[in-house]
């Protein structure tokens, strides 16, 4: 029996939207941000009557049921790295299991983790997908309730560790999607790695709380403009979602 349990908000055995290929997705409870545009605000508190405590062995048992149909596992949230010792232990166990070690191991994160956390995860993690809600600190604080210095440092650290799988840009019309903001964001990302993979997450109103319920959803025309500005600044890979 392994030590330690995680507080888990949800387990999705087959997911096409939580990383490359078909993935087993584990959503951990708890997040240090309080995003106005959060689609799963029930995962923000560090505790919830709806969450379940699962050990590494519990997760491995569920993963084994799904393993013929998935290419990897993604740990998401909430914020995955708030329970990073569990994530590390889980990924180590996967690497040590002959029937599981072919699976890729990914973290889906808001970037709110120290360099030490990423350094500890890097040897057992194939990559991290990081949300960048806003390059501008004031806008980031407005959208998330937190500063973005740790997020920016995480993107840089993961690139240095060769573990930056993707950066996701949440784009909200009228909040963080001007041509100038997009251009500065692209320049910052290109400065870290011109081959960085960027996914666009277009703001939608379903599931969000006030005041974001009253915001304008992004359209396909918005996406076309976003992609044009970002690629014109040298971002070589823009993956639409
Ligand atoms: S980082 Fe994600 S889970 Fe946390 S509040 Fe923001 S959108 Fe919700």
Coordinates of N, CA and C and ligand atoms in Angstrom, one line a residue:
X1 N 0.8 -1.2 0.0 CA 0.0 0.0 0.0 C 0.9 1.2 0.0
X2 N 0.5 2.2 -0.9 CA 1.3 3.4 -0.9 C 0.8 4.5 0.0
X3 N 1.6 5.4 0.4 CA 1.2 6.4 1.3 C 0.6 7.6 0.6
X4 N -0.3 8.3 1.2 CA -0.8 9.6 0.7 C -2.0 9.4 -0.1
X5 N -2.9 10.3 0.0 CA -4.1 10.4 -0.8 C -4.3 11.8 -1.4
X6 N -4.9 11.8 -2.5 CA -5.3 13.1 -3.1 C -6.8 13.3 -3.0
X7 N -7.1 14.6 -2.9 CA -8.5 15.0 -2.9 C -8.9 15.2 -4.4
X8 N -9.8 14.4 -4.9 CA -10.0 14.4 -6.3 C -11.5 14.9 -6.6
X9 N -11.6 15.8 -7.5 CA -12.9 16.4 -7.8 C -13.6 15.5 -8.8
X10 N -12.8 14.9 -9.7 CA -13.5 14.1 -10.8 C -12.4 13.2 -11.4
X11 N -12.9 12.1 -11.9 CA -12.1 11.2 -12.8 C -12.8 11.0 -14.1
X12 N -12.1 11.3 -15.2 CA -12.7 11.1 -16.5 C -11.8 10.1 -17.2
X13 N -12.3 8.8 -17.4 CA -11.5 7.8 -18.0 C -11.1 8.0 -19.4
X14 N -11.9 8.7 -20.2 CA -11.5 8.9 -21.6 C -11.8 10.4 -22.0
X15 N -10.8 11.1 -22.3 CA -11.0 12.5 -22.6 C -10.2 12.8 -23.9
X16 N -10.8 13.6 -24.8 CA -10.1 14.1 -26.0 C -9.7 15.5 -25.9
X17 N -10.0 16.1 -24.8 CA -9.8 17.6 -24.6 C -8.8 18.0 -23.6
X18 N -8.1 17.0 -23.0 CA -7.2 17.3 -21.9 C -5.8 16.9 -22.2
X19 N -5.4 17.2 -23.5 CA -4.1 16.9 -23.9 C -4.1 16.1 -25.2
X20 N -2.9 15.7 -25.6 CA -2.8 15.0 -26.9 C -3.3 13.6 -26.8
X21 N -4.1 13.2 -27.9 CA -4.6 11.8 -27.9 C -5.8 11.6 -27.0
X22 N -6.1 10.4 -26.7 CA -7.1 10.1 -25.8 C -6.5 9.9 -24.4
X23 N -7.1 10.6 -23.4 CA -6.4 10.6 -22.1 C -7.3 10.2 -21.0
X24 N -6.7 9.6 -20.0 CA -7.3 9.5 -18.7 C -7.0 10.8 -17.9
X25 N -8.1 11.4 -17.5 CA -8.0 12.7 -16.8 C -8.4 12.7 -15.4
X26 N -7.5 13.2 -14.5 CA -7.7 13.2 -13.1 C -7.8 14.7 -12.7
X27 N -8.9 15.1 -12.1 CA -9.1 16.5 -11.7 C -9.0 16.6 -10.2
X28 N -8.0 17.3 -9.8 CA -7.7 17.4 -8.3 C -8.5 18.6 -7.8
X29 N -8.9 18.4 -6.5 CA -9.7 19.5 -5.9 C -8.8 20.6 -5.4
X30 N -9.2 21.9 -5.5 CA -8.5 23.0 -4.9 C -7.7 23.8 -5.9
X31 N -7.8 25.1 -5.8 CA -7.1 26.0 -6.7 C -6.8 27.3 -6.0
X32 N -5.6 27.9 -6.2 CA -5.3 29.1 -5.5 C -5.8 30.3 -6.3
X33 N -6.3 30.2 -7.5 CA -6.9 31.3 -8.2 C -8.4 31.3 -8.0
X34 N -9.0 32.4 -8.4 CA -10.4 32.5 -8.3 C -10.9 33.2 -9.5
X35 N -10.8 32.5 -10.7 CA -11.0 33.2 -12.0 C -12.5 33.5 -12.2
X36 N -12.7 34.7 -12.6 CA -14.1 35.1 -12.9 C -14.7 34.2 -14.0
X37 N -13.8 33.8 -14.9 CA -14.3 33.0 -16.1 C -14.2 31.5 -15.8
X38 N -14.0 31.1 -14.6 CA -13.8 29.6 -14.3 C -15.1 28.9 -14.6
X39 N -15.0 27.8 -15.4 CA -16.1 27.0 -15.7 C -16.4 25.9 -14.7
X40 N -15.5 25.7 -13.8 CA -15.7 24.6 -12.7 C -15.4 25.2 -11.3
X41 N -16.1 26.3 -10.9 CA -15.8 26.9 -9.7 C -15.9 26.0 -8.4
X42 N -16.7 24.9 -8.6 CA -16.8 23.9 -7.5 C -15.5 23.3 -7.2
X43 N -14.5 23.3 -8.1 CA -13.2 22.7 -7.8 C -12.2 23.7 -7.2
X44 N -12.6 24.9 -6.9 CA -11.7 25.9 -6.3 C -11.4 25.7 -4.8
X45 N -12.4 25.4 -4.0 CA -12.1 25.2 -2.6 C -11.2 24.0 -2.3
X46 N -10.3 24.1 -1.3 CA -9.4 23.0 -1.1 C -10.1 21.8 -0.5
X47 N -11.4 22.0 -0.1 CA -12.1 20.8 0.4 C -13.5 20.9 -0.2
X48 N -14.2 19.8 -0.4 CA -15.5 19.8 -0.9 C -16.2 18.4 -0.5
X49 N -17.4 18.5 -0.1 CA -18.1 17.2 0.2 C -18.3 16.4 -1.0
X50 N -18.1 16.9 -2.2 CA -18.3 16.1 -3.4 C -17.0 15.5 -3.9
X51 N -15.9 15.9 -3.3 CA -14.6 15.4 -3.7 C -14.4 14.0 -3.0
X52 N -13.5 13.2 -3.6 CA -13.2 11.9 -3.1 C -11.7 11.8 -2.8
X53 N -11.4 11.0 -1.7 CA -10.0 10.8 -1.4 C -9.5 9.5 -2.1
X54 N -8.5 9.6 -2.9 CA -8.0 8.5 -3.7 C -6.5 8.4 -3.4
X55 N -6.1 7.1 -3.2 CA -4.6 6.8 -3.1 C -4.0 6.6 -4.5
X56 N -2.7 6.6 -4.6 CA -2.1 6.3 -5.9 C -2.6 4.9 -6.4
X57 N -2.7 3.9 -5.5 CA -3.2 2.6 -5.9 C -4.6 2.7 -6.4
X58 N -5.4 3.5 -5.8 CA -6.8 3.7 -6.3 C -6.8 4.2 -7.7
X59 N -6.0 5.2 -8.0 CA -5.9 5.8 -9.3 C -5.4 4.8 -10.3
X60 N -4.3 4.1 -9.9 CA -3.7 3.1 -10.8 C -4.8 2.0 -11.2
X61 N -5.6 1.6 -10.2 CA -6.6 0.6 -10.5 C -7.6 1.1 -11.6
X62 N -8.0 2.4 -11.4 CA -8.9 3.0 -12.4 C -8.2 3.2 -13.8
X63 N -7.0 3.6 -13.7 CA -6.2 3.8 -14.9 C -6.1 2.4 -15.7
X64 N -5.9 1.4 -15.0 CA -5.7 0.1 -15.6 C -7.0 -0.4 -16.4
X65 N -8.2 0.1 -15.9 CA -9.4 -0.2 -16.6 C -9.5 0.5 -17.9
X66 N -8.8 1.7 -18.0 CA -8.9 2.5 -19.2 C -7.7 2.3 -20.1
X67 N -6.7 1.6 -19.6 CA -5.4 1.7 -20.4 C -5.5 1.1 -21.8
X68 N -6.4 0.2 -22.2 CA -6.4 -0.2 -23.6 C -6.8 0.9 -24.5
X69 N -7.5 1.9 -24.0 CA -8.1 2.9 -24.8 C -7.5 4.3 -24.7
X70 N -6.4 4.5 -23.9 CA -5.8 5.8 -23.8 C -4.3 5.8 -24.1
X71 N -3.9 7.0 -24.5 CA -2.4 7.2 -24.8 C -1.7 7.8 -23.6
X72 N -2.4 8.3 -22.6 CA -1.7 8.9 -21.5 C -2.7 9.4 -20.4
X73 N -2.1 10.0 -19.4 CA -2.8 10.5 -18.3 C -2.5 12.0 -18.1
X74 N -3.6 12.8 -17.9 CA -3.4 14.2 -17.6 C -3.9 14.4 -16.2
X75 N -3.1 15.1 -15.4 CA -3.6 15.5 -14.0 C -3.9 17.0 -14.1
X76 N -5.2 17.3 -13.9 CA -5.7 18.7 -14.0 C -6.3 19.1 -12.7
X77 N -7.2 20.1 -12.8 CA -7.9 20.5 -11.5 C -9.2 21.3 -11.8
X78 N -9.5 22.2 -10.9 CA -8.7 22.8 -9.8 C -7.2 23.0 -10.3
X79 N -6.3 23.0 -9.4 CA -4.9 23.2 -9.8 C -4.1 21.9 -9.4
X80 N -3.6 21.2 -10.4 CA -2.9 20.0 -10.2 C -1.7 20.1 -9.2
X81 N -1.0 21.2 -9.3 CA 0.3 21.3 -8.6 C 0.1 21.6 -7.1
X82 N -1.2 21.9 -6.7 CA -1.4 22.1 -5.3 C -1.2 20.8 -4.5
X83 N -1.3 19.7 -5.2 CA -1.1 18.4 -4.6 C 0.0 17.7 -5.3
X84 N 1.1 18.5 -5.6 CA 2.2 17.9 -6.5 C 2.9 16.7 -5.9
X85 N 3.1 16.6 -4.6 CA 3.7 15.3 -4.1 C 2.9 14.1 -4.5
X86 N 1.6 14.2 -4.5 CA 0.8 13.1 -5.0 C 1.0 12.8 -6.5
X87 N 1.0 13.9 -7.2 CA 1.2 13.8 -8.7 C 2.5 13.1 -9.0
X88 N 3.6 13.6 -8.3 CA 4.9 13.0 -8.5 C 4.8 11.5 -8.2
X89 N 4.2 11.1 -7.1 CA 4.2 9.7 -6.6 C 3.4 8.9 -7.7
X90 N 2.3 9.5 -8.2 CA 1.5 8.8 -9.2 C 2.3 8.6 -10.5
X91 N 3.0 9.6 -10.9 CA 3.8 9.5 -12.2 C 5.0 8.5 -12.0
X92 N 5.6 8.5 -10.8 CA 6.7 7.5 -10.5 C 6.1 6.1 -10.6
X93 N 4.9 5.9 -10.0 CA 4.3 4.6 -10.0 C 4.0 4.1 -11.4
X94 N 3.5 5.1 -12.3 CA 3.2 4.7 -13.7 C 4.5 4.3 -14.4
X95 N 5.6 5.1 -14.2 CA 6.8 4.8 -14.8 C 7.4 3.4 -14.4
X96 N 7.1 3.0 -13.1 CA 7.6 1.8 -12.6 C 6.7 0.6 -12.9
X97 N 5.6 0.8 -13.5 CA 4.6 -0.3 -13.8 C 4.8 -0.7 -15.3
X98 N 5.2 -1.9 -15.5 CA 5.4 -2.4 -16.9 C 4.2 -2.3 -17.8
X99 N 3.0 -2.4 -17.2 CA 1.8 -2.3 -18.1 C 1.3 -0.8 -18.3
X100 N 2.0 0.1 -17.6 CA 1.5 1.5 -17.7 C 2.6 2.5 -18.2
X101 N 3.8 2.0 -18.2 CA 4.9 3.0 -18.4 C 4.9 3.6 -19.9
X102 N 4.2 3.0 -20.8 CA 4.1 3.5 -22.2 C 3.2 4.7 -22.2
X103 N 2.4 5.0 -21.2 CA 1.5 6.1 -21.2 C 2.3 7.5 -21.0
X104 N 1.9 8.5 -21.7 CA 2.5 9.8 -21.4 C 1.8 10.4 -20.2
X105 N 2.6 11.2 -19.5 CA 2.2 11.8 -18.2 C 2.3 13.3 -18.4
X106 N 1.1 14.0 -18.2 CA 1.0 15.4 -18.4 C 0.3 16.1 -17.2
X107 N 0.7 17.3 -17.1 CA 0.0 18.2 -16.1 C -0.7 19.3 -16.8
X108 N -1.9 19.6 -16.4 CA -2.6 20.8 -16.9 C -2.7 21.8 -15.8
X109 N -2.1 22.9 -15.9 CA -1.9 23.8 -14.7 C -2.1 25.3 -15.0
X110 N -2.5 26.0 -14.0 CA -2.6 27.5 -14.1 C -1.2 28.1 -13.9
X111 N -0.2 27.3 -13.7 CA 1.2 27.8 -13.6 C 1.6 28.3 -12.2
X112 N 0.7 28.1 -11.3 CA 0.9 28.6 -9.9 C 1.7 27.7 -9.1
X113 N 3.0 27.5 -9.5 CA 3.8 26.5 -8.8 C 5.3 27.0 -8.9
X114 N 6.1 26.7 -7.9 CA 7.5 27.2 -7.9 C 8.3 26.4 -8.9
X115 N 9.5 26.9 -9.1 CA 10.5 26.2 -10.0 C 10.8 24.9 -9.4
X116 N 10.9 24.8 -8.0 CA 11.3 23.6 -7.4 C 10.2 22.5 -7.7
X117 N 9.0 22.9 -7.7 CA 7.9 21.9 -8.0 C 8.1 21.3 -9.4
X118 N 8.4 22.2 -10.4 CA 8.6 21.8 -11.8 C 9.8 20.9 -11.9
X119 N 10.9 21.3 -11.1 CA 12.1 20.5 -11.2 C 11.9 19.1 -10.6
X120 N 11.0 19.0 -9.6 CA 10.8 17.7 -9.0 C 9.9 16.9 -9.9
X121 N 9.0 17.5 -10.6 CA 8.1 16.8 -11.5 C 8.7 16.4 -12.8
X122 N 9.7 17.2 -13.3 CA 10.2 17.0 -14.7 C 10.7 15.6 -15.0
X123 N 11.4 15.0 -14.1 CA 12.0 13.6 -14.4 C 10.9 12.6 -14.7
X124 N 9.7 12.8 -14.2 CA 8.6 11.8 -14.4 C 7.4 12.3 -15.1
X125 N 7.5 13.5 -15.7 CA 6.4 14.2 -16.4 C 6.9 14.5 -17.8
X126 N 6.0 14.1 -18.8 CA 6.4 14.3 -20.2 C 6.2 15.8 -20.5
X127 N 5.2 16.5 -19.9 CA 5.0 17.9 -20.2 C 3.9 18.5 -19.4
X128 N 3.9 19.8 -19.4 CA 2.9 20.6 -18.7 C 2.2 21.6 -19.7
X129 N 0.9 21.7 -19.6 CA 0.1 22.6 -20.4 C -0.3 23.7 -19.4
X130 N 0.2 24.9 -19.8 CA 0.0 26.1 -18.8 C -0.9 27.1 -19.4
X131 N -1.9 27.5 -18.5 CA -2.8 28.6 -18.8 C -2.1 29.9 -18.6
X132 N -2.2 30.8 -19.5 CA -1.8 32.2 -19.3 C -3.0 33.1 -19.5
X133 N -3.5 33.5 -18.4 CA -4.8 34.3 -18.5 C -4.6 35.7 -19.0
X134 N -3.4 36.3 -18.7 CA -3.1 37.6 -19.1 C -1.6 37.9 -18.9
X135 N -1.0 38.6 -19.9 CA 0.4 39.0 -19.7 C 0.5 40.2 -18.8
X136 N -0.5 41.1 -18.9 CA -0.5 42.3 -18.1 C -0.9 41.9 -16.6
X137 N -0.1 42.4 -15.6 CA -0.3 42.0 -14.2 C -1.7 42.4 -13.7
X138 N -2.0 43.7 -14.1 CA -3.3 44.2 -13.6 C -4.5 43.4 -14.1
X139 N -4.4 43.1 -15.4 CA -5.5 42.3 -16.0 C -5.6 40.9 -15.4
X140 N -4.4 40.3 -15.2 CA -4.3 39.0 -14.6 C -4.9 39.0 -13.2
X141 N -4.6 40.0 -12.5 CA -5.2 40.1 -11.1 C -6.7 40.3 -11.2
X142 N -7.2 41.0 -12.1 CA -8.6 41.2 -12.3 C -9.3 39.9 -12.7
X143 N -8.7 39.2 -13.6 CA -9.3 37.9 -14.1 C -9.2 36.8 -13.1
X144 N -8.1 36.7 -12.3 CA -7.9 35.5 -11.5 C -7.8 35.8 -10.0
X145 N -7.7 37.1 -9.6 CA -7.5 37.4 -8.2 C -6.0 37.2 -7.7
X146 N -5.1 36.9 -8.7 CA -3.7 36.7 -8.3 C -2.8 37.3 -9.3
X147 N -1.6 37.6 -8.8 CA -0.5 38.2 -9.7 C -0.1 37.1 -10.7
X148 N 0.6 37.5 -11.8 CA 1.0 36.5 -12.7 C 2.5 36.2 -12.8
X149 N 3.2 36.8 -11.8 CA 4.7 36.6 -11.8 C 5.1 35.1 -11.7
X150 N 4.4 34.4 -10.9 CA 4.7 32.9 -10.7 C 4.3 32.2 -12.0
X151 N 3.3 32.6 -12.7 CA 2.9 31.9 -13.9 C 3.9 32.1 -15.0
X152 N 4.4 33.4 -15.1 CA 5.4 33.7 -16.2 C 6.7 32.9 -15.9
X153 N 7.0 32.9 -14.6 CA 8.2 32.1 -14.2 C 8.1 30.7 -14.5
X154 N 6.9 30.1 -14.3 CA 6.7 28.7 -14.6 C 6.8 28.4 -16.1
X155 N 6.3 29.3 -16.9 CA 6.5 29.1 -18.4 C 7.9 29.1 -18.8
X156 N 8.7 30.0 -18.2 CA 10.1 30.1 -18.5 C 10.8 28.8 -18.0
X157 N 10.5 28.4 -16.7 CA 11.2 27.3 -16.1 C 10.9 26.0 -16.9
X158 N 9.6 25.8 -17.3 CA 9.3 24.6 -18.0 C 10.0 24.6 -19.4
X159 N 10.1 25.7 -20.0 CA 10.8 25.8 -21.3 C 12.2 25.4 -21.1
X160 N 12.9 25.9 -20.1 CA 14.3 25.5 -19.8 C 14.4 24.0 -19.5
X161 N 13.4 23.5 -18.9 CA 13.4 22.0 -18.5 C 13.0 21.1 -19.7
X162 N 12.6 21.8 -20.8 CA 12.1 21.1 -22.0 C 10.8 20.3 -21.6
X163 N 10.0 20.9 -20.8 CA 8.7 20.2 -20.4 C 7.5 21.2 -20.6
X164 N 7.7 22.2 -21.5 CA 6.6 23.0 -21.8 C 5.9 22.5 -23.0
X165 N 4.8 21.8 -22.8 CA 4.1 21.1 -23.9 C 3.2 22.1 -24.6
X166 N 2.7 23.1 -23.9 CA 1.7 24.0 -24.5 C 1.4 25.2 -23.6
X167 N 1.1 26.3 -24.2 CA 0.6 27.5 -23.4 C -0.8 27.7 -23.9
X168 N -1.8 27.8 -23.0 CA -3.1 28.2 -23.4 C -3.4 29.6 -23.1
X169 N -3.9 30.3 -24.1 CA -4.3 31.7 -23.9 C -5.8 31.8 -23.8
X170 N -6.3 32.2 -22.6 CA -7.7 32.5 -22.5 C -8.0 33.9 -23.0
X171 N -8.8 34.0 -24.0 CA -9.0 35.3 -24.6 C -10.5 35.7 -24.5
X172 N -10.6 36.9 -23.8 CA -11.9 37.4 -23.4 C -12.1 38.7 -24.2
X173 N -13.1 38.8 -25.0 CA -13.3 40.1 -25.8 C -13.4 41.3 -24.9
X174 N -12.7 42.3 -25.2 CA -12.7 43.5 -24.5 C -11.9 43.5 -23.2
X175 N -11.4 42.4 -22.8 CA -10.6 42.3 -21.5 C -9.1 42.1 -21.7
X176 N -8.8 41.2 -22.6 CA -7.4 40.9 -22.8 C -7.1 40.5 -24.3
X177 N -7.9 41.0 -25.2 CA -7.7 40.5 -26.6 C -7.5 41.6 -27.6
X178 N -6.9 42.8 -27.2 CA -6.6 43.8 -28.1 C -5.4 43.4 -29.0
X179 N -5.3 44.0 -30.2 CA -4.1 43.6 -31.0 C -2.8 43.9 -30.3
X180 N -2.8 45.0 -29.5 CA -1.6 45.4 -28.8 C -1.2 44.3 -27.8
X181 N -2.2 43.9 -27.0 CA -2.0 42.9 -26.0 C -1.6 41.6 -26.6
X182 N -2.2 41.2 -27.7 CA -1.9 39.9 -28.3 C -0.5 40.0 -28.9
X183 N -0.1 41.1 -29.5 CA 1.3 41.3 -30.0 C 2.3 41.2 -28.9
X184 N 2.0 41.8 -27.8 CA 3.0 41.8 -26.7 C 3.1 40.4 -26.1
X185 N 2.0 39.7 -26.0 CA 2.0 38.3 -25.5 C 2.8 37.4 -26.5
X186 N 2.6 37.6 -27.8 CA 3.3 36.8 -28.7 C 4.8 37.1 -28.6
X187 N 5.2 38.3 -28.5 CA 6.6 38.7 -28.4 C 7.2 38.0 -27.2
X188 N 6.5 38.1 -26.1 CA 7.0 37.5 -24.9 C 7.2 36.0 -25.0
X189 N 6.2 35.3 -25.6 CA 6.3 33.9 -25.8 C 7.4 33.5 -26.8
X190 N 7.5 34.2 -27.9 CA 8.6 34.0 -28.9 C 9.9 34.2 -28.3
X191 N 10.0 35.1 -27.4 CA 11.3 35.4 -26.7 C 11.7 34.2 -25.9
X192 N 10.8 33.4 -25.4 CA 11.1 32.2 -24.6 C 11.4 31.0 -25.5
X193 N 10.6 30.9 -26.5 CA 10.8 29.7 -27.5 C 9.9 30.0 -28.7
X194 N 10.5 30.3 -29.9 CA 9.7 30.6 -31.1 C 8.9 29.4 -31.5
X195 N 9.2 28.3 -31.1 CA 8.4 27.1 -31.5 C 7.4 26.7 -30.5
X196 N 7.2 27.5 -29.5 CA 6.2 27.2 -28.5 C 4.8 26.9 -29.1
X197 N 4.2 25.9 -28.5 CA 2.8 25.5 -29.0 C 1.8 26.3 -28.2
X198 N 0.9 27.0 -28.9 CA -0.1 27.9 -28.3 C -1.5 27.4 -28.7
X199 N -2.3 27.3 -27.7 CA -3.7 26.9 -27.9 C -4.6 28.1 -27.5
X200 N -5.6 28.4 -28.3 CA -6.5 29.5 -27.9 C -7.7 29.0 -27.3
X201 N -8.0 29.4 -26.1 CA -9.2 29.1 -25.4 C -10.1 30.3 -25.4
X202 N -11.1 30.3 -26.2 CA -12.0 31.4 -26.4 C -13.0 31.5 -25.3
X203 N -13.2 32.7 -24.7 CA -14.1 32.8 -23.6 C -15.5 32.4 -24.0
X204 N -16.2 31.6 -23.2 CA -17.6 31.3 -23.4 C -18.3 31.5 -22.1
X205 N -19.6 31.8 -22.1 CA -20.3 32.2 -20.8 C -20.8 31.0 -20.0
X206 N -20.9 29.8 -20.7 CA -21.6 28.7 -19.9 C -20.8 28.3 -18.7
X207 N -21.5 28.2 -17.6 CA -20.9 27.7 -16.4 C -20.1 28.8 -15.5
X208 N -20.0 30.0 -16.1 CA -19.2 31.0 -15.3 C -20.1 31.8 -14.4
X209 N -19.5 32.5 -13.4 CA -20.3 33.2 -12.4 C -20.3 34.7 -12.8
X210 N -21.1 35.4 -12.1 CA -21.2 36.9 -12.3 C -19.8 37.4 -11.8
X211 N -19.3 38.5 -12.4 CA -19.9 39.3 -13.5 C -19.6 38.7 -14.9
X212 N -18.8 37.6 -14.9 CA -18.4 37.1 -16.3 C -19.6 36.6 -17.1
X213 N -20.7 36.3 -16.4 CA -21.9 35.8 -17.1 C -22.3 36.9 -18.1
X214 N -22.1 38.2 -17.8 CA -22.5 39.3 -18.7 C -21.5 39.7 -19.7
X215 N -20.3 39.0 -19.8 CA -19.3 39.3 -20.7 C -19.7 38.8 -22.1
X216 N -19.0 39.3 -23.1 CA -19.3 38.9 -24.5 C -18.4 37.6 -24.8
X217 N -19.1 36.6 -25.4 CA -18.3 35.4 -25.8 C -17.5 35.7 -27.0
X218 N -16.3 35.1 -27.1 CA -15.5 35.2 -28.3 C -16.1 34.5 -29.5
X219 N -15.9 35.0 -30.7 CA -16.5 34.4 -31.9 C -15.4 33.8 -32.8
X220 N -15.9 33.1 -33.9 CA -14.9 32.6 -34.8 C -14.2 33.8 -35.5
X221 N -14.9 34.9 -35.7 CA -14.2 36.1 -36.3 C -13.1 36.5 -35.3
X222 N -13.4 36.5 -34.0 CA -12.3 36.9 -33.0 C -11.2 36.0 -33.2
X223 N -11.5 34.7 -33.3 CA -10.4 33.7 -33.4 C -9.5 34.0 -34.6
X224 N -10.1 34.3 -35.7 CA -9.3 34.5 -36.9 C -8.4 35.7 -36.7
X225 N -8.9 36.8 -36.0 CA -8.0 37.9 -35.7 C -6.9 37.6 -34.7
X226 N -7.2 36.8 -33.7 CA -6.2 36.4 -32.7 C -5.1 35.6 -33.4
X227 N -5.5 34.7 -34.3 CA -4.5 33.8 -34.9 C -3.6 34.7 -35.9
X228 N -4.3 35.6 -36.6 CA -3.5 36.5 -37.5 C -2.5 37.3 -36.7
X229 N -2.9 37.9 -35.6 CA -1.9 38.7 -34.9 C -0.8 37.9 -34.3
X230 N -1.1 36.8 -33.7 CA -0.1 35.9 -33.0 C 0.8 35.4 -34.1
X231 N 0.3 34.9 -35.2 CA 1.3 34.3 -36.2 C 2.1 35.3 -36.8
X232 N 1.5 36.5 -37.0 CA 2.3 37.6 -37.6 C 3.5 38.0 -36.7
X233 N 3.4 37.7 -35.5 CA 4.5 38.1 -34.5 C 5.5 36.9 -34.4
X234 N 5.3 35.9 -35.1 CA 6.3 34.8 -35.2 C 6.0 33.6 -34.4
X235 N 4.8 33.5 -33.8 CA 4.4 32.2 -33.2 C 4.2 31.2 -34.2
X236 N 4.9 30.2 -34.3 CA 4.9 29.3 -35.4 C 3.8 28.2 -35.3
X237 N 3.4 27.9 -34.1 CA 2.3 26.9 -34.0 C 1.2 27.4 -33.2
X238 N 0.1 27.6 -33.7 CA -1.1 28.0 -33.0 C -2.2 26.9 -33.2
X239 N -2.5 26.2 -32.1 CA -3.5 25.1 -32.2 C -4.8 25.6 -31.8
X240 N -5.8 25.6 -32.6 CA -7.1 26.0 -32.3 C -7.8 24.9 -31.5
X241 N -8.8 25.3 -30.6 CA -9.6 24.4 -29.9 C -11.0 24.7 -30.1
Ligands
LIG1 S1 -7.1 28.4 -12.5 FE1 -8.6 27.1 -13.5 S2 -9.6 25.9 -11.8 FE2 -8.5 27.7 -10.9 S3 -10.1 29.3 -10.7 FE3 -9.0 29.6 -12.6 S4 -10.2 28.5 -14.2 FE4 -10.9 27.8 -12.2

